[in-house]
Amino acid sequence: MALVQLRDISQVRAGDKGNTVNIALFAPSDELYRIFLREVTPEKVKAHFRGWIEGEVIRYEVPNLMALNFVCRRALNGGGSSSIRMDNLGKCFGTNLQRMMIEVGGK
Amino acid sequence: MKIVRIGAAQGFYGDALEPAIVSAKRGDIQYLAFDCLAELTMAILAKDQAKDPNKGYTRDITPAMQYLLPIAKDKGFKMLTNAGGINPEGALQEVLRIANKLGLHGLRVAVVTGDNLMGRLDELQESVLTLEDLETGEKLGTVKDRLMFANAYLGAQPIVEALKQGADVVITGRTTDTAQFLAPLIYEFGWSQEDWNELAQGILMGHLMECSGQSTGGNFSGCWWELKDLDLIGYPIAEVREDGSFVLTKPEETGGLVSVDTVKEQMLYEIHDPTAYVTPDVIADFTTATLEDIGPDRVLVRGATGKHRPDSLKVVMGYENGYMGQAMVGYSWPDALRKARAAEEIIRKQLQRRGWEYEEVHAEYLGFNSLHGPTVEEPQEELNEVYLRMTVRAKTREDADRFGRLFPYLALNGPPSLGGSFGTLTSRQLLGMWSTLIPREMVEREIKIRIEEVSV
């Protein structure tokens, strides 16, 4: 078992729709995709973004792209044209997720 | 085998024009499609039109058409754009003016209207539509008197109709980002409104194209430092076959990269449920699609599947929602973060002492947590410099404006080494967004298509 930061083993892209942000997280291989499925749960993502995402986090699985798509509600201080944050369009949520450390290898 | 070549020209209001010109000149395209509208853009255009009733369309349509219309005439491609925004008729007049000036006689410019519901809200509400917000479930009554715009998202069909009527340029208001890209395929291949899988492929193609450079290396989160010549990035071009499968590529000798890795990031951009991407034309499932690298800067995309289009259309409304006041001050090493924090405390105490109340007071530190908020831990090593940015949510512009006035005092009366003070940044009007669904028939019966020909 080893702890690895998502930054080193993933691609990401985030975007906004109203007050909702979605974060797409891409694995580089099937093996790592299966590990992401196990390790990057919506509960852990919600906890990772404590104080920043107020609503629920829903996870969609996209096996054909070896990707997970996290839809995060009430995440943007009201939405792009209403937010008083610097990152009012939520473009940096993907890199934020890449700070997460996960356990790789079998259990 | 018939192949339709479509180029992407613009991913947002203000996008670079040069890559579109490259595709126009060297892309061997039959259609050039623009997506100019984001939620925020509609808000900007609404404010624009409030100042001048002739405006309300994206102003960069002027340089775009000045450069591209002569090339389009020479090469024989058509252009499709939702640059009309809040005022498609205004955009039409601007394009006609430019075409006249360029002497492009015979050019046929179509305008599609009917998406703008501002004048119809009472009528719609009389039909027992509560128009409640999709996110909060609230009824529209609470914000109706503050609305600045209300537009339904139209699909590709009115654009197809305009093409059938012989349009060379089609201008719309709020069509979906993908509609401009899908429409030429329906027109060229004669897809029916129930060819769900073909339509889903067309939507996927449009989705990959609508953000221009975002599928050709822009915003790429992989080995972005290895990409060549992002200053000369090529915008995507799709070569689409009748079954809807397509190759995504870009003009030769342009910068950036088209690969499975760059394309897949765009595939999930601003998508919620990937098995049900809802558009007015089809509900598309992207999880059945495959991407394949088949050559340098060539990705083959196929296999998206579709389900019956929805019975309702999405409507997005924007309403006045107060003002943001903002200010920024920088502090240098040593103890930069500590100084900035002390400055925040001084401002908060001043607010209290003066009795200035705001709905929200927000502080963030550039160089530390302004982009990732409270989720980041304080850096171990000392920062060379830190900017304190403070913003407030105020009910009136006056209240927002006066917030900034507290900051200049910090220069002499606060912690040492303040540099680069922006105590007087202009306040910004905030707009709330209201999304709702209405039966499509109520919108579609009002859609109008009109073509004007540039005469001698």
XYZ file of C-alpha atoms in Angstrom:
563
model
C 0.000 0.000 0.000
C 1.189 3.493 -0.754
C -0.253 6.968 -0.429
C -0.246 8.889 -3.698
C -1.497 12.369 -4.481
C -4.119 12.481 -7.278
C -2.083 15.216 -8.949
C 0.474 12.605 -10.035
C -1.960 10.089 -11.513
C -4.935 11.961 -12.965
C -6.340 14.529 -15.323
C -9.154 16.876 -14.295
C -11.506 19.476 -15.687
C -14.063 21.524 -13.802
C -16.860 23.821 -14.916
C -19.962 25.576 -13.617
C -23.664 25.514 -14.261
C -25.557 27.884 -12.002
C -24.511 27.235 -8.419
C -23.351 23.721 -9.321
C -19.789 22.742 -10.172
C -18.819 19.513 -11.889
C -15.369 17.994 -11.590
C -14.317 15.326 -14.072
C -11.486 13.120 -12.798
C -9.686 10.919 -15.339
C -7.576 7.844 -14.569
C -4.664 6.925 -16.856
C -5.361 3.153 -16.777
C -8.106 0.651 -16.028
C -6.246 -0.449 -12.928
C -6.124 3.066 -11.527
C -9.731 3.676 -12.565
C -10.758 0.757 -10.354
C -8.716 2.243 -7.521
C -10.358 5.658 -8.056
C -13.747 3.941 -7.845
C -12.778 2.556 -4.465
C -10.884 5.552 -3.087
C -12.489 8.706 -4.469
C -15.971 8.395 -3.055
C -18.509 11.223 -3.034
C -18.304 11.270 0.776
C -14.544 11.804 0.652
C -14.889 14.509 -1.992
C -17.531 16.280 0.090
C -15.208 16.125 3.124
C -12.228 17.324 1.049
C -14.187 20.448 0.061
C -15.498 21.229 3.549
C -16.324 24.900 3.887
C -16.317 25.339 0.107
C -19.139 23.069 -1.165
C -22.382 23.464 0.815
C -24.632 20.979 -0.993
C -24.481 17.313 -1.893
C -21.851 15.663 -4.067
C -23.082 13.088 -6.600
C -20.675 10.763 -8.410
C -21.250 9.457 -11.925
C -19.118 6.653 -13.326
C -17.855 6.954 -16.909
C -15.948 3.721 -17.601
C -15.480 4.373 -21.331
C -13.316 7.377 -20.425
C -11.939 5.817 -17.228
C -13.448 8.841 -15.526
C -15.559 9.875 -12.572
C -17.759 12.944 -12.742
C -18.511 14.695 -9.463
C -21.512 17.003 -9.503
C -21.319 19.384 -6.548
C -24.392 21.376 -5.542
C -24.340 24.787 -3.867
C -20.643 25.003 -4.550
C -20.179 28.451 -5.995
C -21.346 31.065 -3.523
C -24.563 31.511 -5.515
C -23.227 30.959 -9.045
C -20.820 32.654 -11.479
C -22.590 35.999 -11.829
C -23.542 36.117 -8.149
C -20.394 34.885 -6.444
C -18.034 37.259 -4.620
C -15.168 34.747 -4.685
C -12.048 35.150 -6.808
C -12.694 31.845 -8.617
C -16.295 32.748 -9.377
C -16.578 30.194 -12.201
C -15.200 27.259 -10.245
C -12.404 26.557 -12.714
C -10.005 25.583 -9.909
C -12.135 22.870 -8.286
C -10.393 20.224 -10.398
C -6.901 21.116 -9.243
C -8.237 21.319 -5.703
C -9.457 17.727 -5.946
C -5.979 16.745 -7.153
C -4.633 17.628 -3.702
C -6.350 14.526 -2.351
C -4.133 11.633 -1.211
C -5.344 8.117 -1.979
C -4.213 4.601 -1.183
C -3.064 2.736 -4.291
C -2.490 -0.987 -4.587
C -4.817 -3.847 -3.605
C -6.472 -4.280 -0.265
C -18.631 8.850 -48.913
C -20.089 12.207 -47.994
C -18.209 14.046 -45.273
C -19.248 17.378 -43.778
C -16.443 19.562 -42.442
C -17.338 21.982 -39.680
C -14.992 24.430 -37.986
C -15.344 25.940 -34.527
C -14.902 29.694 -34.481
C -15.524 30.913 -30.960
C -15.945 29.410 -27.507
C -17.124 32.473 -25.614
C -17.779 36.201 -25.985
C -14.292 37.644 -26.349
C -12.514 34.548 -27.686
C -9.537 34.932 -30.043
C -10.465 35.525 -33.685
C -7.167 34.530 -35.327
C -7.608 30.729 -35.033
C -11.054 31.051 -36.660
C -9.476 32.935 -39.559
C -6.907 30.134 -39.953
C -9.714 27.528 -40.103
C -11.627 29.722 -42.550
C -8.655 30.108 -44.872
C -6.996 26.713 -44.616
C -9.520 24.402 -42.990
C -11.414 23.394 -46.140
C -14.628 23.806 -44.138
C -18.233 23.985 -45.289
C -19.555 25.483 -42.048
C -18.068 27.727 -39.395
C -19.985 27.627 -36.122
C -19.750 29.993 -33.163
C -20.839 29.611 -29.555
C -20.796 33.029 -27.952
C -23.115 32.662 -24.977
C -22.506 31.625 -21.395
C -24.879 32.338 -18.498
C -22.578 35.182 -17.516
C -22.598 36.486 -21.099
C -26.377 36.835 -21.107
C -26.032 38.948 -17.968
C -23.381 41.152 -19.611
C -25.526 41.578 -22.741
C -28.598 42.409 -20.671
C -26.674 45.175 -18.898
C -25.428 46.358 -22.305
C -28.922 46.609 -23.716
C -30.209 48.359 -20.608
C -27.766 51.177 -21.483
C -28.439 51.133 -25.254
C -31.497 49.365 -26.744
C -29.625 48.824 -30.043
C -27.019 46.666 -28.283
C -27.467 43.384 -26.435
C -25.649 41.228 -28.976
C -21.964 40.278 -28.699
C -19.981 43.227 -29.985
C -17.151 41.080 -31.314
C -19.496 40.025 -34.111
C -18.299 43.227 -35.820
C -14.595 42.338 -36.239
C -15.460 38.653 -36.740
C -17.749 39.386 -39.678
C -15.439 42.020 -41.154
C -12.668 39.437 -41.382
C -14.671 36.295 -42.071
C -17.446 37.345 -44.469
C -15.069 37.957 -47.410
C -13.323 34.625 -46.766
C -16.687 32.853 -46.495
C -17.755 34.281 -49.846
C -14.460 33.317 -51.453
C -14.388 29.775 -50.040
C -18.126 29.201 -50.041
C -18.782 28.231 -46.427
C -21.730 29.196 -44.226
C -21.615 30.705 -40.754
C -23.859 29.949 -37.794
C -23.781 31.993 -34.612
C -25.764 32.659 -31.452
C -24.146 36.078 -31.191
C -27.628 37.600 -31.189
C -27.827 37.122 -27.428
C -30.565 39.363 -26.062
C -31.007 41.207 -29.373
C -30.680 39.018 -32.517
C -32.363 41.697 -34.660
C -29.651 44.151 -33.628
C -26.990 41.613 -34.606
C -28.710 41.099 -37.968
C -28.623 44.831 -38.683
C -24.929 44.945 -37.773
C -24.076 42.042 -40.098
C -26.095 43.608 -42.930
C -24.279 46.897 -42.397
C -20.888 45.151 -42.663
C -21.941 43.072 -45.679
C -23.159 46.213 -47.424
C -19.917 48.000 -46.722
C -17.979 45.042 -48.123
C -20.242 44.943 -51.183
C -21.328 41.343 -50.587
C -24.447 41.548 -52.732
C -26.713 38.534 -52.651
C -25.559 37.397 -49.214
C -28.494 35.937 -47.332
C -28.558 36.522 -43.582
C -31.150 34.766 -41.437
C -32.289 35.697 -37.961
C -34.043 33.325 -35.567
C -36.171 34.806 -32.786
C -38.582 33.442 -30.225
C -36.235 32.430 -27.435
C -36.645 35.724 -25.583
C -39.489 35.334 -23.096
C -39.195 38.647 -21.239
C -42.384 40.014 -22.782
C -44.308 36.781 -22.314
C -43.871 35.954 -18.631
C -47.344 37.114 -17.560
C -48.903 35.116 -20.370
C -46.842 32.062 -19.409
C -47.748 32.406 -15.751
C -51.418 32.650 -16.675
C -51.003 29.171 -18.139
C -50.527 28.037 -14.534
C -46.785 27.819 -14.871
C -45.158 28.600 -11.547
C -41.753 28.738 -13.254
C -40.067 27.469 -10.095
C -36.287 27.391 -9.905
C -34.751 23.996 -10.683
C -32.097 24.399 -7.993
C -34.135 25.769 -5.090
C -37.773 25.019 -5.983
C -38.765 28.626 -5.233
C -41.572 30.240 -7.224
C -40.672 32.996 -9.678
C -42.812 35.614 -7.934
C -39.997 36.381 -5.508
C -37.660 37.811 -8.151
C -39.916 38.590 -11.111
C -39.761 42.368 -10.700
C -35.949 42.224 -10.759
C -35.566 40.173 -13.971
C -33.105 41.411 -16.587
C -33.488 38.620 -19.112
C -35.414 35.390 -19.642
C -34.503 33.130 -22.544
C -35.433 29.608 -23.547
C -32.697 27.371 -24.952
C -33.621 26.548 -28.550
C -32.231 23.546 -30.372
C -30.958 23.035 -33.901
C -34.267 22.838 -35.790
C -34.821 26.576 -36.467
C -31.242 26.827 -37.762
C -31.864 23.833 -40.025
C -34.962 25.605 -41.334
C -32.947 28.754 -42.055
C -30.373 26.686 -43.973
C -33.172 25.074 -45.980
C -34.351 28.554 -46.900
C -30.914 29.311 -48.327
C -29.250 31.289 -45.563
C -25.508 31.933 -45.804
C -25.312 33.283 -42.261
C -27.675 32.324 -39.446
C -27.924 34.494 -36.334
C -29.823 33.306 -33.294
C -30.370 34.359 -29.712
C -30.162 31.762 -26.948
C -29.701 28.508 -28.775
C -27.877 25.705 -26.972
C -24.107 25.733 -27.281
C -24.303 22.656 -29.502
C -27.153 23.722 -31.822
C -24.958 25.651 -34.271
C -22.829 22.544 -34.777
C -25.615 19.980 -35.018
C -27.786 21.968 -37.452
C -25.567 21.561 -40.558
C -25.514 17.780 -40.064
C -29.298 17.512 -39.919
C -29.486 19.713 -43.004
C -26.767 17.904 -44.993
C -27.600 14.306 -44.066
C -31.358 14.709 -43.815
C -31.441 13.105 -40.363
C -34.977 12.806 -39.043
C -36.024 14.175 -35.667
C -36.013 10.600 -34.404
C -32.573 9.498 -35.565
C -31.610 9.559 -31.906
C -28.170 7.950 -32.197
C -27.071 10.163 -35.088
C -28.388 13.232 -33.277
C -26.539 12.176 -30.110
C -23.309 11.913 -32.098
C -23.988 15.361 -33.533
C -24.505 16.729 -30.041
C -21.282 15.111 -28.833
C -19.443 16.671 -31.772
C -20.981 20.047 -30.938
C -20.065 19.664 -27.297
C -16.437 18.955 -28.202
C -16.357 21.971 -30.539
C -18.350 24.568 -28.618
C -15.460 25.654 -26.378
C -13.069 26.068 -29.321
C -9.521 25.627 -27.976
C -10.602 23.588 -24.960
C -10.462 20.380 -27.004
C -7.277 21.208 -28.903
C -4.984 21.696 -25.918
C -6.433 24.729 -24.139
C -6.921 24.174 -20.411
C -5.350 20.719 -20.776
C -4.563 19.318 -17.329
C -2.245 16.534 -18.479
C 1.312 17.328 -19.589
C 0.276 20.828 -20.606
C 3.890 22.009 -20.584
C 4.663 19.680 -23.465
C 2.079 21.196 -25.807
C 3.554 23.176 -28.678
C 2.676 26.714 -29.712
C -0.395 27.446 -27.618
C 0.009 31.028 -28.840
C -0.926 29.722 -32.290
C -3.524 27.207 -31.116
C -5.707 25.692 -33.829
C -9.450 25.526 -33.257
C -11.142 22.169 -33.764
C -12.519 20.944 -37.059
C -14.876 17.961 -37.275
C -15.105 15.670 -40.309
C -18.499 14.053 -39.901
C -19.891 11.037 -41.746
C -23.540 10.284 -42.368
C -23.742 7.773 -39.492
C -22.634 10.560 -37.141
C -19.150 9.219 -36.469
C -16.529 11.898 -36.843
C -12.857 12.713 -36.694
C -11.893 15.652 -34.534
C -8.839 17.463 -35.856
C -7.442 20.974 -36.355
C -5.771 22.878 -39.210
C -2.237 21.777 -40.085
C 0.670 23.810 -38.759
C -1.277 25.198 -35.830
C -0.383 24.834 -32.168
C -1.947 22.750 -29.438
C -2.822 19.068 -29.628
C -5.757 16.862 -30.536
C -5.457 13.536 -28.730
C -7.704 11.231 -26.749
C -6.316 12.888 -23.630
C -7.146 16.468 -24.686
C -10.524 15.516 -26.133
C -11.773 13.452 -23.192
C -11.382 16.373 -20.806
C -13.728 18.456 -22.921
C -16.149 15.536 -23.202
C -17.163 15.884 -19.547
C -16.859 19.670 -19.323
C -19.946 21.132 -17.665
C -21.741 17.793 -17.970
C -23.846 16.412 -15.150
C -25.261 12.914 -15.769
C -23.144 11.595 -18.683
C -25.806 9.027 -19.551
C -28.397 11.775 -20.029
C -27.075 15.005 -21.485
C -30.327 16.830 -22.084
C -30.671 19.049 -25.158
C -33.780 20.211 -27.032
C -32.881 17.849 -29.897
C -32.048 14.593 -28.112
C -31.038 13.214 -24.727
C -27.524 11.972 -25.383
C -25.630 9.186 -23.623
C -21.879 9.839 -23.749
C -20.962 6.677 -21.838
C -21.400 4.494 -24.920
C -18.972 6.548 -27.025
C -15.378 5.661 -27.785
C -12.387 7.854 -28.568
C -9.476 6.585 -30.626
C -6.218 8.192 -31.716
C -5.984 7.441 -35.448
C -3.167 9.771 -36.458
C -1.388 12.963 -35.458
C -4.024 15.418 -34.213
C -6.809 13.085 -35.300
C -9.275 11.462 -32.897
C -12.107 9.239 -34.105
C -15.285 9.568 -32.052
C -18.219 7.211 -32.398
C -20.864 5.298 -30.516
C -22.789 7.949 -28.576
C -26.422 6.947 -28.282
C -29.604 8.950 -27.923
C -33.046 8.860 -26.388
C -36.255 10.748 -27.157
C -35.906 14.523 -26.875
C -37.558 16.109 -23.806
C -41.052 17.624 -23.829
C -39.850 20.771 -22.111
C -37.203 23.360 -22.784
C -34.841 24.914 -20.283
C -35.293 28.596 -19.580
C -32.618 30.661 -17.868
C -33.479 34.003 -16.345
C -31.173 36.520 -14.740
C -32.256 38.870 -11.978
C -30.625 41.780 -10.179
C -29.148 40.439 -6.986
C -27.288 43.286 -5.309
C -23.723 44.477 -5.756
C -20.231 43.349 -4.937
C -17.822 45.844 -3.390
C -14.168 44.865 -3.544
C -10.705 45.971 -2.515
C -7.213 44.538 -2.597
C -3.956 45.390 -0.782
C -0.555 43.686 -0.968
C 2.019 43.050 1.785
C 5.652 42.005 1.463
C 7.856 39.568 3.318
C 8.574 39.248 6.208
C 5.366 38.118 7.880
C 3.371 38.935 4.759
C 0.433 36.680 5.629
C 0.346 37.883 9.223
C 0.250 41.513 8.057
C -2.542 40.783 5.591
C -4.523 39.048 8.331
C -4.052 42.020 10.624
C -5.341 44.280 7.841
C -8.449 42.103 7.481
C -9.091 42.416 11.188
C -8.748 46.199 11.046
C -11.278 46.374 8.201
C -13.746 44.146 10.034
C -13.446 46.252 13.188
C -13.936 49.432 11.146
C -17.096 47.951 9.630
C -18.415 47.203 13.081
C -17.494 50.595 14.487
C -19.191 52.414 11.600
C -22.214 50.142 11.657
C -21.844 49.288 7.961
C -23.728 46.050 7.527
C -23.355 43.691 4.580
C -25.041 40.440 3.691
C -21.639 38.774 3.383
C -18.050 39.858 3.996
C -15.486 37.621 2.303
C -11.699 37.673 2.687
C -9.128 35.710 0.743
C -5.358 35.816 0.390
C -3.828 35.798 -3.076
C -0.825 33.496 -3.084
C -2.347 31.330 -0.384
C -6.053 30.512 -0.555
C -7.883 32.774 -3.023
C -8.583 29.943 -5.487
C -9.009 26.953 -3.192
C -10.635 28.662 -0.230
C -10.783 27.070 3.205
C -9.753 23.649 1.886
C -6.035 24.502 1.882
C -3.646 24.469 4.801
C -1.360 27.333 5.623
C 1.992 27.061 3.795
C 4.931 25.834 5.887
C 7.414 28.280 4.419
C 7.056 32.009 4.585
C 5.470 33.625 1.521
C 7.329 36.397 -0.311
C 4.178 38.439 -0.689
C 0.484 38.163 -0.013
C -2.461 40.169 -1.285
C -5.551 40.542 0.848
C -8.684 40.653 -1.281
C -11.901 41.516 0.482
C -15.354 41.548 -1.061
C -18.805 42.317 0.273
C -22.295 41.496 -0.891
C -24.367 44.699 -0.663
C -27.973 45.586 -1.419
C -27.171 48.884 -3.178
C -24.317 50.177 -5.326
C -23.684 52.982 -2.811
C -23.160 50.489 -0.012
C -20.841 48.449 -2.226
C -18.852 51.518 -3.307
C -18.180 52.799 0.167
C -16.589 49.531 1.307
C -13.467 50.290 -0.726
C -13.033 53.627 1.006
C -11.823 51.912 4.186
C -8.691 50.614 2.511
C -6.539 53.650 1.626
C -6.096 54.401 5.359
C -4.267 51.116 5.721
C -1.363 52.578 3.750
C -0.366 54.809 6.668
C -2.314 53.458 9.622
C -1.920 49.680 9.261
C 0.783 47.025 9.220
C 4.050 47.918 7.423
C 5.110 47.326 3.806
C 1.820 47.775 1.975
C 2.328 47.979 -1.777
C 0.009 47.873 -4.773
C -3.169 49.100 -3.167
C -6.402 48.674 -5.103
C -8.651 50.172 -2.471
C -11.003 51.619 -5.051
C -11.828 48.722 -7.390
C -15.157 49.356 -9.085
C -18.193 47.655 -7.665
C -19.940 45.040 -9.744
C -23.611 44.312 -10.125
C -24.465 40.757 -9.164
C -27.028 38.706 -11.035
C -28.866 35.709 -9.750
C -29.677 32.924 -12.195
C -33.050 31.247 -12.311
C -33.430 28.064 -14.339
C -36.780 26.510 -15.067
C -38.519 24.214 -17.548
C -41.502 25.039 -19.737
C -43.448 22.950 -22.250
C -41.578 23.244 -25.547
C -44.695 23.875 -27.555
C -45.279 27.178 -25.746
C -41.892 28.404 -26.969
C -41.788 26.797 -30.386
C -45.037 28.309 -31.651
C -43.431 31.764 -31.353
C -40.181 30.962 -33.183
C -39.713 33.080 -36.289
C -37.134 32.840 -39.040
C -36.545 35.778 -41.330
C -34.004 36.125 -44.130
C -32.671 39.387 -45.490
C -30.647 39.560 -48.667
C -27.964 42.162 -49.143
C -29.106 44.152 -52.165
C -27.157 46.258 -54.620
